[in-house]
Amino acid sequence: MARYDPAEIEPRWQDQWDREGSFAARAESSQPKYYVLEMFPYPSGRIHMGHVRNYTMGDVVARHKLAQGFNVLHPMGWDAFGMPAENAAMEQGGHPADWTYGNIRDMRAQMKPLGLSIDWSREFATCDPEYYGQQQAMFLDFLEAGLAYRRAAVVNWDPVDMTVLANEQVIDGKGWRSGAEVERRELTQWFFRISDMAEELLDALDGLEHWPEKVRLMQKNWIGRSRGLQFAFSTVGAPEGFDRLEVYSTRPDTLLGATFAAISPDHPLARKLERDDPAVAAFVAECRRTATSEEALETAEKVGLDTGIRVRHPFDESLELPVWIANFILMDYGTGAIFGVPAHDQRDLDFARKYGLDVIDVFESRDAPAPVADVAFVPPKTEAVRYVRGFAGEEVQTGEDAIAAAIALCEAQGVGQGVTRFRLRDWGVSRQRYWGCPIPVVHCPACGVVPERKENLPIQLPRDVSFEHPGNPLERHPTWKHCACPQCGGDATRETDTMDTFVDSSWYFARFTAPRADKPTDPAQAGYWMNVDQYIGGVEHAILHLLYSRFFARAMIATGHLPEHCREPFGALFTQGMVTHEIYLTRDARGRPVYHLPEEVADGRLIATGAAVEVIPSAKMSKSKKNVVDPVTIVRDFGADTARWFILSDSPPERDVEWTAAGAEAAFRHLNRVWRLASELEAAPEDGTPEADLALRRAAHRAIRDVSDGIEGFAFNKSVAALYTLTNALRETTAGRAVRAEALRTMAQLMAPMVPHLAEEVWRMAGGTGLVLAARWPQADPALLTLATITLPIQINGKRRSEIEVARDADRATIEAAALADEQVLKALAGGTPKKLIVVPGRIVNVVV
RNA sequence: GCGGGUGUGGCGGAAUGGUAGACGCAGGGCACUCAAAAUGCUCCGCCGCAAGGCAUGGGAGUUCGACUCUCCCCACCCGCACCA
């Protein structure tokens, strides 16, 4: 007898889909469109299970929409610029372009057997000159529109390798290769003016109804709108030109609790003092030996230096506060200077305790007033507290009210001004690296910074570069940067900075609508296909990638590259969880862990030596821990449908899923069972009983409802469970052949988004016509979903004690009577009457005695 | 440090204000087999002979009723602007 043979089935159907052009997106018809997009991959060279999960989810959505009659756009491309290609060139030789395109070729070959419904004719890589040339054109438009500009900014500098380091390349404050202490260095760099759109990007979040609430919240906090007071202290003993010190505070109501002022090590005053005072210079230099990442700054031990300068309190000229330089004050936020209120800010309190500064309570709890000791009193701003050193508003008021009153009073007295600020900073796009999109400007000794002419685009990366030394090969290249000034024609040099790879991924979704257009976009195509109806990717992109893309959409509208309705380019967003696996390890002679691949382990022992392994609970698959499963191996051993079925089945899509060998084998066994059910159809009896026929039809229609609900609600695991249930019904049924065939065809349709190859096979065996992917998605018949009688649980004092059978539409009085006649209820009442009787028709009865 | 999330049987999970554990995995028993694999049937939260009790990370609260809502705590995961 024939067997389920995915190795034969899957390529056969893939060929047929290819021949029929089943997945070519067509814009010309009158059908509604649907654009499904998964975050495109970085071409590392191997696909991993995270990719399989991501693209399978997108494929389920795409195939479901296809079956519902939409014109579906489901493209794929490559986020192909970035550091790994340069690292590979440095480590193994070769060229980043060869490495990248080779990886793309390999990964495409690994992805195709998955049977994804992708329109491969639209594929591109961001390192294609055709793509980055259009990106350069947009950069020039942004520049002209005032959306791009240059200013100085700090970078991580490796003084040994003489190169700029990414945050990821700084490990415990040291360069990853050289091990040298990292320094901060200022460079002139290109920026996009995203902060000008802070308010708009924040307010528009409310309209993103189909985005996860958590992502909107993260973006909201990241943009960080705050209302506070800005004012100037007058200084005592400060150098010339620093007679005032501007500070910003979101808690001006605590002004009378200020016991010190603090400035950033990068504050102009600190820089001035640094020049004249060796102690300050030494301290500031020490502060600069911290990496630039906010995390590094925030987690570093809080240290400070008293400058000896003092400031006068604006409400009491006789009160003078010391001015400290403190390493935790960020120059990028506010004015780079604050006043410290130790009683009501934990960081300030730790600082005050460390350096013996005063602590003055401003307000206290109404319930349990107590002076602040080692824990700052920081209640929610909505909580009413008693002000003991307030100066505006009521004695008892909320923080919110007190802040508003303090700002109003300070404005009235001319002390300061209420100011709205955003945490969001402008987007620095300059990278001192080779493998990225060249920034298309020219530095001319006569004309200054000059945009390249559009007809000279793309400014292509030179091919002949070397990676034997760290640093930017474009800078070292003998000829590339020398050019004629586009304005005066004189000798000039090219910008050698390339763009942040986040720029590449901020508009690829728009390019997919017209990937070969000779402009960045084609208005007709973008107008038809945009926006992305469903975007799917990891939550790690919740802030930066998605925020930059939202900015880019607005900037592209402003420069005429997208229509107005693309302001929010992603209509719905889904963030999927990771794929995890157990970690297996043994110990070497010194007790250090030695990790082992899953396929090297069986029954808790190494297959090779029989040594017992330690098992560490599941974690994200990572090469260093060797807890990885190669999709290629799974597809080879079980077929793509098994990989797809398992990756969808066990966990809700937003949660992590644990890959287990047992689960994969079980998925394979299930698909075998389904195949056998279809192959045994011909042997089924011609006629069944009417009861059995009806029961199977009911089961099929419940499955239609449950699978559809699962797909629409992004709960594919529930769709899978519903399909298991239908499979069980088919296995147990005594229905006749025609009814079985109908149920099998329904099952084939419902399975098709998840296991498309097997679905085509079952569809064919059960007598379906054409391709199952082209068959219209089935509709559940409401008459087959409801039963005449239902079982109603009866609770006594909230605990389930009994149940009654009632008509589905029984009214309250009938249910009450039936409940009160129940044996358990009579026993509990013992002749008395219930204190309360809650009847929720169709759901539950609760008797309170 | 700051921001966000997650936590339910041996395991993945279902139920999102109304019967906690659907569906699957693992495990036990049985059938088929010379045997094994495969397949099929069946049992399966914990304690208890039972009646019953306990149980959704821990603790409190709201409610007739809480996995679900509120507050506090714990553990783990993600992000922190030059990783993609």
Tab-separated table of N, CA, C and O in Angstrom, chain A residues 77-142:
chain	number	residue	atom	x	y	z
A	77	GLY	N	12.584	39.455	0.613
A	77	GLY	CA	13.842	40.089	0.209
A	77	GLY	C	14.885	39.926	1.293
A	77	GLY	O	14.718	39.093	2.192
A	78	TRP	N	15.936	40.707	1.200
A	78	TRP	CA	17.105	40.495	2.065
A	78	TRP	C	17.623	41.802	2.638
A	78	TRP	O	17.915	42.736	1.905
A	79	ASP	N	17.747	41.829	3.938
A	79	ASP	CA	18.288	42.988	4.645
A	79	ASP	C	19.812	42.824	4.653
A	79	ASP	O	20.390	42.357	5.620
A	80	ALA	N	20.447	43.194	3.544
A	80	ALA	CA	21.727	42.583	3.193
A	80	ALA	C	22.979	43.383	3.559
A	80	ALA	O	24.079	42.862	3.440
A	81	PHE	N	22.817	44.654	3.960
A	81	PHE	CA	23.988	45.395	4.415
A	81	PHE	C	24.200	45.136	5.906
A	81	PHE	O	23.273	44.737	6.611
A	82	GLY	N	25.413	45.407	6.393
A	82	GLY	CA	25.646	45.297	7.824
A	82	GLY	C	26.995	44.714	8.172
A	82	GLY	O	27.732	44.243	7.296
A	83	MET	N	27.292	44.752	9.439
A	83	MET	CA	28.631	44.422	9.909
A	83	MET	C	29.077	42.972	9.696
A	83	MET	O	30.254	42.744	9.457
A	84	PRO	N	28.176	41.978	9.808
A	84	PRO	CA	28.678	40.599	9.705
A	84	PRO	C	29.440	40.328	8.410
A	84	PRO	O	30.413	39.564	8.425
A	85	ALA	N	29.030	40.956	7.313
A	85	ALA	CA	29.725	40.723	6.046
A	85	ALA	C	31.160	41.249	6.121
A	85	ALA	O	32.094	40.629	5.588
A	86	GLU	N	31.354	42.396	6.773
A	86	GLU	CA	32.713	42.935	6.921
A	86	GLU	C	33.525	42.088	7.885
A	86	GLU	O	34.721	41.870	7.676
A	87	ASN	N	32.869	41.619	8.944
A	87	ASN	CA	33.574	40.766	9.889
A	87	ASN	C	34.044	39.482	9.211
A	87	ASN	O	35.151	39.009	9.446
A	88	ALA	N	33.168	38.930	8.358
A	88	ALA	CA	33.534	37.706	7.638
A	88	ALA	C	34.728	37.983	6.734
A	88	ALA	O	35.650	37.170	6.636
A	89	ALA	N	34.713	39.137	6.086
A	89	ALA	CA	35.825	39.496	5.193
A	89	ALA	C	37.119	39.625	5.984
A	89	ALA	O	38.185	39.211	5.523
A	90	MET	N	37.024	40.186	7.180
A	90	MET	CA	38.226	40.341	8.005
A	90	MET	C	38.725	38.994	8.511
A	90	MET	O	39.927	38.756	8.582
A	91	GLU	N	37.782	38.123	8.856
A	91	GLU	CA	38.181	36.861	9.475
A	91	GLU	C	38.594	35.807	8.458
A	91	GLU	O	39.524	35.041	8.689
A	92	GLN	N	37.840	35.731	7.340
A	92	GLN	CA	38.091	34.636	6.401
A	92	GLN	C	38.579	35.134	5.053
A	92	GLN	O	38.748	34.323	4.135
A	93	GLY	N	38.780	36.449	4.926
A	93	GLY	CA	39.107	36.970	3.613
A	93	GLY	C	37.856	37.003	2.757
A	93	GLY	O	36.753	36.749	3.229
A	94	GLY	N	38.030	37.266	1.470
A	94	GLY	CA	36.868	37.355	0.594
A	94	GLY	C	36.250	38.732	0.654
A	94	GLY	O	36.726	39.614	1.379
A	95	HIS	N	35.211	38.925	-0.130
A	95	HIS	CA	34.579	40.236	-0.253
A	95	HIS	C	33.168	40.202	0.339
A	95	HIS	O	32.453	39.216	0.146
A	96	PRO	N	32.760	41.270	1.030
A	96	PRO	CA	31.416	41.274	1.627
A	96	PRO	C	30.310	41.008	0.615
A	96	PRO	O	29.321	40.335	0.950
A	97	ALA	N	30.488	41.497	-0.612
A	97	ALA	CA	29.440	41.290	-1.619
A	97	ALA	C	29.327	39.809	-1.968
A	97	ALA	O	28.223	39.254	-2.056
A	98	ASP	N	30.474	39.159	-2.151
A	98	ASP	CA	30.448	37.734	-2.503
A	98	ASP	C	29.847	36.921	-1.363
A	98	ASP	O	29.033	36.026	-1.575
A	99	TRP	N	30.298	37.257	-0.153
A	99	TRP	CA	29.781	36.556	1.028
A	99	TRP	C	28.269	36.721	1.113
A	99	TRP	O	27.526	35.753	1.284
A	100	THR	N	27.800	37.956	0.945
A	100	THR	CA	26.375	38.251	1.094
A	100	THR	C	25.545	37.568	0.013
A	100	THR	O	24.554	36.893	0.314
A	101	TYR	N	25.964	37.733	-1.248
A	101	TYR	CA	25.158	37.134	-2.327
A	101	TYR	C	25.214	35.603	-2.280
A	101	TYR	O	24.242	34.931	-2.621
A	102	GLY	N	26.342	35.074	-1.840
A	102	GLY	CA	26.425	33.620	-1.648
A	102	GLY	C	25.445	33.151	-0.578
A	102	GLY	O	24.740	32.147	-0.750
A	103	ASN	N	25.392	33.901	0.514
A	103	ASN	CA	24.460	33.562	1.591
A	103	ASN	C	23.015	33.644	1.125
A	103	ASN	O	22.179	32.819	1.495
A	104	ILE	N	22.732	34.665	0.317
A	104	ILE	CA	21.364	34.821	-0.184
A	104	ILE	C	20.987	33.610	-1.037
A	104	ILE	O	19.908	33.043	-0.884
A	105	ARG	N	21.912	33.199	-1.878
A	105	ARG	CA	21.654	32.042	-2.740
A	105	ARG	C	21.369	30.794	-1.874
A	105	ARG	O	20.405	30.069	-2.100
A	106	ASP	N	22.207	30.612	-0.856
A	106	ASP	CA	22.033	29.440	0.008
A	106	ASP	C	20.700	29.505	0.756
A	106	ASP	O	19.973	28.514	0.852
A	107	MET	N	20.390	30.667	1.303
A	107	MET	CA	19.173	30.762	2.107
A	107	MET	C	17.915	30.634	1.259
A	107	MET	O	16.923	30.053	1.687
A	108	ARG	N	17.994	31.178	0.060
A	108	ARG	CA	16.836	31.040	-0.834
A	108	ARG	C	16.600	29.553	-1.119
A	108	ARG	O	15.468	29.070	-1.080
A	109	ALA	N	17.690	28.831	-1.351
A	109	ALA	CA	17.575	27.394	-1.636
A	109	ALA	C	17.021	26.636	-0.423
A	109	ALA	O	16.348	25.625	-0.575
A	110	GLN	N	17.305	27.130	0.779
A	110	GLN	CA	16.776	26.472	1.971
A	110	GLN	C	15.313	26.829	2.212
A	110	GLN	O	14.553	26.060	2.790
A	111	MET	N	14.925	28.033	1.760
A	111	MET	CA	13.558	28.479	2.011
A	111	MET	C	12.552	27.894	1.025
A	111	MET	O	11.418	27.607	1.396
A	112	LYS	N	12.974	27.746	-0.223
A	112	LYS	CA	12.009	27.329	-1.250
A	112	LYS	C	11.317	26.012	-0.927
A	112	LYS	O	10.114	25.894	-1.152
A	113	PRO	N	12.030	25.021	-0.380
A	113	PRO	CA	11.330	23.760	-0.078
A	113	PRO	C	10.250	23.887	1.001
A	113	PRO	O	9.493	22.944	1.210
A	114	LEU	N	10.182	25.019	1.675
A	114	LEU	CA	9.130	25.175	2.686
A	114	LEU	C	7.759	25.379	2.051
A	114	LEU	O	6.740	25.312	2.734
A	115	GLY	N	7.748	25.663	0.757
A	115	GLY	CA	6.460	25.789	0.065
A	115	GLY	C	5.703	27.048	0.438
A	115	GLY	O	4.480	27.041	0.539
A	116	LEU	N	6.438	28.145	0.654
A	116	LEU	CA	5.787	29.400	1.029
A	116	LEU	C	5.153	30.051	-0.190
A	116	LEU	O	5.683	29.954	-1.302
A	117	SER	N	4.051	30.745	0.027
A	117	SER	CA	3.307	31.350	-1.088
A	117	SER	C	3.879	32.720	-1.434
A	117	SER	O	3.182	33.724	-1.431
A	118	ILE	N	5.180	32.742	-1.721
A	118	ILE	CA	5.872	34.016	-1.951
A	118	ILE	C	5.954	34.323	-3.443
A	118	ILE	O	6.185	33.429	-4.262
A	119	ASP	N	5.776	35.601	-3.760
A	119	ASP	CA	5.975	36.065	-5.129
A	119	ASP	C	7.463	36.377	-5.293
A	119	ASP	O	7.909	37.497	-5.041
A	120	TRP	N	8.205	35.354	-5.715
A	120	TRP	CA	9.668	35.505	-5.783
A	120	TRP	C	10.102	36.462	-6.880
A	120	TRP	O	11.248	36.892	-6.910
A	121	SER	N	9.214	36.819	-7.773
A	121	SER	CA	9.617	37.727	-8.844
A	121	SER	C	9.912	39.130	-8.304
A	121	SER	O	10.506	39.948	-8.992
A	122	ARG	N	9.488	39.389	-7.065
A	122	ARG	CA	9.710	40.723	-6.499
A	122	ARG	C	10.934	40.796	-5.583
A	122	ARG	O	11.176	41.821	-4.951
A	123	GLU	N	11.646	39.695	-5.480
A	123	GLU	CA	12.778	39.624	-4.567
A	123	GLU	C	13.846	40.678	-4.882
A	123	GLU	O	14.159	40.927	-6.040
A	124	PHE	N	14.415	41.284	-3.855
A	124	PHE	CA	15.618	42.109	-4.011
A	124	PHE	C	16.405	42.085	-2.711
A	124	PHE	O	15.899	41.636	-1.683
A	125	ALA	N	17.638	42.565	-2.804
A	125	ALA	CA	18.480	42.707	-1.616
A	125	ALA	C	18.798	44.186	-1.447
A	125	ALA	O	18.963	44.902	-2.441
A	126	THR	N	18.895	44.637	-0.206
A	126	THR	CA	19.150	46.066	0.012
A	126	THR	C	20.542	46.478	-0.454
A	126	THR	O	20.798	47.665	-0.611
A	127	CYS	N	21.417	45.474	-0.695
A	127	CYS	CA	22.763	45.825	-1.192
A	127	CYS	C	22.807	45.869	-2.711
A	127	CYS	O	23.863	46.144	-3.285
A	128	ASP	N	21.677	45.611	-3.394
A	128	ASP	CA	21.630	45.800	-4.836
A	128	ASP	C	21.757	47.308	-5.127
A	128	ASP	O	21.003	48.098	-4.549
A	129	PRO	N	22.643	47.681	-6.054
A	129	PRO	CA	22.748	49.113	-6.386
A	129	PRO	C	21.407	49.698	-6.835
A	129	PRO	O	21.130	50.871	-6.594
A	130	GLU	N	20.562	48.868	-7.467
A	130	GLU	CA	19.250	49.350	-7.904
A	130	GLU	C	18.398	49.774	-6.706
A	130	GLU	O	17.545	50.643	-6.829
A	131	TYR	N	18.617	49.123	-5.580
A	131	TYR	CA	17.859	49.487	-4.379
A	131	TYR	C	18.502	50.671	-3.666
A	131	TYR	O	17.870	51.683	-3.420
A	132	TYR	N	19.812	50.546	-3.388
A	132	TYR	CA	20.375	51.617	-2.573
A	132	TYR	C	20.545	52.917	-3.363
A	132	TYR	O	20.612	53.985	-2.774
A	133	GLY	N	20.574	52.802	-4.701
A	133	GLY	CA	20.580	54.019	-5.517
A	133	GLY	C	19.302	54.820	-5.316
A	133	GLY	O	19.322	56.050	-5.207
A	134	GLN	N	18.175	54.120	-5.256
A	134	GLN	CA	16.895	54.809	-5.010
A	134	GLN	C	16.874	55.386	-3.602
A	134	GLN	O	16.274	56.432	-3.345
A	135	GLN	N	17.525	54.674	-2.680
A	135	GLN	CA	17.601	55.169	-1.306
A	135	GLN	C	18.425	56.459	-1.260
A	135	GLN	O	18.104	57.400	-0.523
A	136	GLN	N	19.483	56.501	-2.087
A	136	GLN	CA	20.289	57.721	-2.158
A	136	GLN	C	19.471	58.877	-2.722
A	136	GLN	O	19.572	60.015	-2.251
A	137	ALA	N	18.627	58.550	-3.718
A	137	ALA	CA	17.781	59.605	-4.294
A	137	ALA	C	16.870	60.183	-3.220
A	137	ALA	O	16.666	61.400	-3.132
A	138	MET	N	16.337	59.300	-2.390
A	138	MET	CA	15.456	59.801	-1.323
A	138	MET	C	16.235	60.598	-0.288
A	138	MET	O	15.740	61.588	0.235
A	139	PHE	N	17.471	60.170	-0.023
A	139	PHE	CA	18.294	60.930	0.923
A	139	PHE	C	18.449	62.369	0.430
A	139	PHE	O	18.326	63.324	1.199
A	140	LEU	N	18.686	62.519	-0.870
A	140	LEU	CA	18.844	63.870	-1.428
A	140	LEU	C	17.560	64.677	-1.283
A	140	LEU	O	17.592	65.867	-0.952
A	141	ASP	N	16.425	63.990	-1.486
A	141	ASP	CA	15.146	64.688	-1.310
A	141	ASP	C	14.932	65.080	0.157
A	141	ASP	O	14.409	66.147	0.457
A	142	PHE	N	15.319	64.182	1.054
A	142	PHE	CA	15.191	64.482	2.488
A	142	PHE	C	16.073	65.680	2.838
A	142	PHE	O	15.686	66.551	3.615
